[in-house]
mmCIF file of C-alpha atoms in Angstrom:
data_model
loop_
_atom_site.group_PDB
_atom_site.id
_atom_site.type_symbol
_atom_site.label_atom_id
_atom_site.label_comp_id
_atom_site.label_asym_id
_atom_site.label_seq_id
_atom_site.Cartn_x
_atom_site.Cartn_y
_atom_site.Cartn_z
ATOM 1 C CA UNK A 15 81.890 30.576 20.660
ATOM 2 C CA UNK A 16 79.216 28.019 19.882
ATOM 3 C CA UNK A 17 77.595 26.209 22.796
ATOM 4 C CA UNK A 18 78.038 22.435 22.706
ATOM 5 C CA UNK A 19 74.785 20.544 22.345
ATOM 6 C CA UNK A 20 73.632 18.703 25.451
ATOM 7 C CA UNK A 21 73.432 14.914 25.454
ATOM 8 C CA UNK A 22 69.655 15.170 25.207
ATOM 9 C CA UNK A 23 69.874 17.497 22.200
ATOM 10 C CA UNK A 24 72.390 15.227 20.439
ATOM 11 C CA UNK A 25 70.276 12.138 21.078
ATOM 12 C CA UNK A 26 67.140 13.830 19.790
ATOM 13 C CA UNK A 27 68.907 15.268 16.738
ATOM 14 C CA UNK A 28 70.378 11.889 15.732
ATOM 15 C CA UNK A 29 67.174 10.003 16.494
ATOM 16 C CA UNK A 30 65.103 12.492 14.510
ATOM 17 C CA UNK A 31 67.198 12.053 11.390
ATOM 18 C CA UNK A 32 67.274 8.266 11.674
ATOM 19 C CA UNK A 33 63.608 7.863 12.602
ATOM 20 C CA UNK A 34 62.515 10.063 9.722
ATOM 21 C CA UNK A 35 64.839 8.514 7.126
ATOM 22 C CA UNK A 36 64.532 4.863 8.124
ATOM 23 C CA UNK A 37 61.446 4.503 10.315
ATOM 24 C CA UNK A 38 61.146 4.308 14.069
ATOM 25 C CA UNK A 39 61.025 0.544 14.402
ATOM 26 C CA UNK A 40 64.040 0.084 12.101
ATOM 27 C CA UNK A 41 66.349 2.120 14.349
ATOM 28 C CA UNK A 42 67.582 0.689 17.632
ATOM 29 C CA UNK A 43 68.647 2.462 20.801
ATOM 30 C CA UNK A 44 72.225 1.187 20.527
ATOM 31 C CA UNK A 45 72.643 2.821 17.130
ATOM 32 C CA UNK A 46 71.255 6.127 18.414
ATOM 33 C CA UNK A 47 73.625 5.982 21.397
ATOM 34 C CA UNK A 48 76.598 5.234 19.146
ATOM 35 C CA UNK A 49 75.839 7.912 16.549
ATOM 36 C CA UNK A 50 75.027 10.583 19.123
ATOM 37 C CA UNK A 51 78.224 9.857 21.057
ATOM 38 C CA UNK A 52 76.598 9.570 24.468
ATOM 39 C CA UNK A 53 76.946 6.926 27.142
ATOM 40 C CA UNK A 54 74.125 4.453 27.602
ATOM 41 C CA UNK A 55 73.511 5.799 31.123
ATOM 42 C CA UNK A 56 73.240 9.308 29.711
ATOM 43 C CA UNK A 57 70.688 8.128 27.164
ATOM 44 C CA UNK A 58 68.484 6.560 29.823
ATOM 45 C CA UNK A 59 68.835 9.594 32.085
ATOM 46 C CA UNK A 60 67.259 11.668 29.319
ATOM 47 C CA UNK A 61 64.812 9.139 27.871
ATOM 48 C CA UNK A 62 63.559 6.329 30.082
ATOM 49 C CA UNK A 63 62.332 4.350 27.067
ATOM 50 C CA UNK A 64 62.506 4.425 23.294
ATOM 51 C CA UNK A 65 58.810 5.372 23.323
ATOM 52 C CA UNK A 66 59.712 8.525 25.287
ATOM 53 C CA UNK A 67 62.279 9.387 22.626
ATOM 54 C CA UNK A 68 59.761 8.780 19.821
ATOM 55 C CA UNK A 69 57.226 11.051 21.530
ATOM 56 C CA UNK A 70 59.913 13.771 21.864
ATOM 57 C CA UNK A 71 60.790 13.314 18.178
ATOM 58 C CA UNK A 72 57.160 13.805 17.174
ATOM 59 C CA UNK A 73 56.719 16.685 19.602
ATOM 60 C CA UNK A 74 59.391 18.770 17.885
ATOM 61 C CA UNK A 75 57.688 18.302 14.501
ATOM 62 C CA UNK A 76 54.387 19.211 16.082
ATOM 63 C CA UNK A 77 55.781 22.382 17.627
ATOM 64 C CA UNK A 78 57.013 23.461 14.188
ATOM 65 C CA UNK A 79 53.625 22.635 12.674
ATOM 66 C CA UNK A 80 51.770 24.617 15.328
ATOM 67 C CA UNK A 81 54.193 27.510 14.892
ATOM 68 C CA UNK A 82 53.266 27.615 11.193
ATOM 69 C CA UNK A 83 49.610 28.001 12.153
ATOM 70 C CA UNK A 84 50.405 30.665 14.746
ATOM 71 C CA UNK A 85 52.623 32.518 12.253
ATOM 72 C CA UNK A 86 49.736 32.505 9.754
ATOM 73 C CA UNK A 87 47.503 34.051 12.414
ATOM 74 C CA UNK A 88 50.113 36.721 13.187
ATOM 75 C CA UNK A 89 50.651 37.555 9.511
ATOM 76 C CA UNK A 90 46.937 37.836 8.720
ATOM 77 C CA UNK A 91 45.174 38.557 12.019
ATOM 78 C CA UNK A 92 42.074 39.919 10.263
ATOM 79 C CA UNK A 93 41.966 37.459 7.358
ATOM 80 C CA UNK A 94 41.348 33.837 8.380
ATOM 81 C CA UNK A 95 41.083 32.692 4.756
ATOM 82 C CA UNK A 96 44.639 33.898 4.152
ATOM 83 C CA UNK A 97 45.651 32.080 7.333
ATOM 84 C CA UNK A 98 44.341 28.862 5.815
ATOM 85 C CA UNK A 99 46.219 29.549 2.579
ATOM 86 C CA UNK A 100 49.451 30.039 4.520
ATOM 87 C CA UNK A 101 48.943 26.674 6.227
ATOM 88 C CA UNK A 102 48.270 25.135 2.813
ATOM 89 C CA UNK A 103 51.526 26.611 1.476
ATOM 90 C CA UNK A 104 53.442 25.260 4.474
ATOM 91 C CA UNK A 105 52.141 21.756 3.763
ATOM 92 C CA UNK A 106 53.030 22.151 0.079
ATOM 93 C CA UNK A 107 56.542 23.337 0.943
ATOM 94 C CA UNK A 108 57.062 20.343 3.229
ATOM 95 C CA UNK A 109 56.232 17.982 0.368
ATOM 96 C CA UNK A 110 58.727 19.712 -1.925
ATOM 97 C CA UNK A 111 61.739 19.485 0.402
ATOM 98 C CA UNK A 112 64.646 17.296 -0.713
ATOM 99 C CA UNK A 113 64.727 14.073 1.279
ATOM 100 C CA UNK A 114 60.977 14.191 1.927
ATOM 101 C CA UNK A 115 59.884 10.827 3.294
ATOM 102 C CA UNK A 116 56.283 11.423 4.171
ATOM 103 C CA UNK A 117 54.590 12.836 7.200
ATOM 104 C CA UNK A 118 56.287 11.807 10.463
ATOM 105 C CA UNK A 119 52.878 11.559 12.163
ATOM 106 C CA UNK A 120 51.324 9.341 9.509
ATOM 107 C CA UNK A 121 54.475 7.212 9.446
ATOM 108 C CA UNK A 122 54.366 6.807 13.234
ATOM 109 C CA UNK A 123 50.640 6.000 13.207
ATOM 110 C CA UNK A 124 51.313 3.174 10.756
ATOM 111 C CA UNK A 125 54.279 1.876 12.753
ATOM 112 C CA UNK A 126 52.329 1.978 16.025
ATOM 113 C CA UNK A 127 48.798 0.778 15.184
ATOM 114 C CA UNK A 128 47.783 -0.035 18.783
ATOM 115 C CA UNK A 129 45.475 2.830 19.794
ATOM 116 C CA UNK A 130 46.647 2.479 23.417
ATOM 117 C CA UNK A 131 50.356 2.775 22.633
ATOM 118 C CA UNK A 132 51.857 6.096 23.862
ATOM 119 C CA UNK A 133 53.188 6.976 20.395
ATOM 120 C CA UNK A 134 49.828 6.323 18.726
ATOM 121 C CA UNK A 135 48.059 8.268 21.477
ATOM 122 C CA UNK A 136 50.393 11.214 20.856
ATOM 123 C CA UNK A 137 49.765 11.145 17.104
ATOM 124 C CA UNK A 138 46.006 11.044 17.739
ATOM 125 C CA UNK A 139 46.221 13.966 20.171
ATOM 126 C CA UNK A 140 48.164 16.033 17.622
ATOM 127 C CA UNK A 141 45.642 15.149 14.935
ATOM 128 C CA UNK A 142 42.731 16.272 17.101
ATOM 129 C CA UNK A 143 44.449 19.518 18.070
ATOM 130 C CA UNK A 144 45.279 20.329 14.446
ATOM 131 C CA UNK A 145 41.683 19.616 13.487
ATOM 132 C CA UNK A 146 40.448 21.934 16.246
ATOM 133 C CA UNK A 147 42.742 24.780 15.183
ATOM 134 C CA UNK A 148 41.724 24.477 11.536
ATOM 135 C CA UNK A 149 38.025 24.334 12.464
ATOM 136 C CA UNK A 150 38.460 27.462 14.597
ATOM 137 C CA UNK A 151 40.075 29.351 11.709
ATOM 138 C CA UNK A 152 37.378 28.098 9.316
ATOM 139 C CA UNK A 153 34.687 29.335 11.713
ATOM 140 C CA UNK A 154 36.268 32.816 11.725
ATOM 141 C CA UNK A 155 36.481 32.609 7.925
ATOM 142 C CA UNK A 156 32.709 32.176 7.752
ATOM 143 C CA UNK A 157 32.480 28.506 6.823
ATOM 144 C CA UNK A 158 28.904 27.288 7.274
ATOM 145 C CA UNK A 159 30.239 23.995 8.642
ATOM 146 C CA UNK A 160 33.748 24.634 10.026
ATOM 147 C CA UNK A 161 34.094 21.103 11.405
ATOM 148 C CA UNK A 162 33.347 19.528 8.012
ATOM 149 C CA UNK A 163 35.742 21.925 6.303
ATOM 150 C CA UNK A 164 38.533 21.103 8.776
ATOM 151 C CA UNK A 165 37.931 17.363 8.427
ATOM 152 C CA UNK A 166 38.009 17.602 4.629
ATOM 153 C CA UNK A 167 41.134 19.779 4.661
ATOM 154 C CA UNK A 168 42.954 17.314 6.918
ATOM 155 C CA UNK A 169 41.968 14.450 4.616
ATOM 156 C CA UNK A 170 43.287 16.477 1.700
ATOM 157 C CA UNK A 171 46.538 17.248 3.552
ATOM 158 C CA UNK A 172 47.100 13.656 4.673
ATOM 159 C CA UNK A 173 46.365 12.217 1.243
ATOM 160 C CA UNK A 174 48.655 14.770 -0.394
ATOM 161 C CA UNK A 175 51.479 14.147 2.067
ATOM 162 C CA UNK A 176 51.392 10.413 1.415
ATOM 163 C CA UNK A 177 50.947 10.802 -2.345
ATOM 164 C CA UNK A 178 53.943 13.158 -2.509
ATOM 165 C CA UNK A 179 56.054 10.522 -0.802
ATOM 166 C CA UNK A 180 54.878 7.739 -3.106
ATOM 167 C CA UNK A 181 55.379 9.807 -6.246
ATOM 168 C CA UNK A 182 58.703 11.397 -5.339
ATOM 169 C CA UNK A 183 60.599 12.958 -7.019
ATOM 170 C CA UNK A 184 57.809 13.636 -9.521
ATOM 171 C CA UNK A 185 55.080 14.692 -7.108
ATOM 172 C CA UNK A 186 53.235 17.893 -7.869
ATOM 173 C CA UNK A 187 52.111 20.043 -4.949
ATOM 174 C CA UNK A 188 50.031 22.012 -7.443
ATOM 175 C CA UNK A 189 47.491 19.199 -7.255
ATOM 176 C CA UNK A 190 47.054 19.922 -3.539
ATOM 177 C CA UNK A 191 46.580 23.614 -4.253
ATOM 178 C CA UNK A 192 43.974 22.905 -6.952
ATOM 179 C CA UNK A 193 42.045 20.434 -4.773
ATOM 180 C CA UNK A 194 42.149 22.920 -1.891
ATOM 181 C CA UNK A 195 40.750 25.640 -4.190
ATOM 182 C CA UNK A 196 37.753 23.394 -4.897
ATOM 183 C CA UNK A 197 37.308 22.794 -1.178
ATOM 184 C CA UNK A 198 37.512 26.522 -0.389
ATOM 185 C CA UNK A 199 34.987 27.220 -3.156
ATOM 186 C CA UNK A 200 32.595 24.522 -1.922
ATOM 187 C CA UNK A 201 32.643 26.093 1.546
ATOM 188 C CA UNK A 202 32.385 29.605 0.069
ATOM 189 C CA UNK A 203 35.676 30.778 1.548
ATOM 190 C CA UNK A 204 37.438 33.556 -0.319
ATOM 191 C CA UNK A 205 39.820 36.345 0.683
#
């Protein structure tokens, strides 16, 4: 017998779909309450504010993203270059999914431009942590300047994620792979 989803899980599931498909600011709390089938009091017991819900929405994407990096490390514990290639393939696969509507973090950063807003702060924290993890892998891969490599790779990822959205359904993740190959070559990273 399947366990019924909790009110919090239903709210987050509905909000995640709506926020990703339509944008955070375009979706109101009342609609999320209605579509998730919870009482208003139940909503506010689980999420004090819409900002709390948006942060939880982003957090689940971030956990998946970090799991991809950790899985790459587990699959290739002695080969950091292959770890970076796995991360690259994960980004490429994300861009190729049906219904792709851009990067939820980039979308949220645009919707919440105030650097002091909790959602923007969360996006910035995730960005910095991703950068740090990529720089750490690049250091183990022998990059002369791991920080520069990580910064350039993130720029490449972010540009590719947005370009894939703008060019859908005709985007080509092969362009990301080719650009990444140039970046790996420039930093003398090879398996």
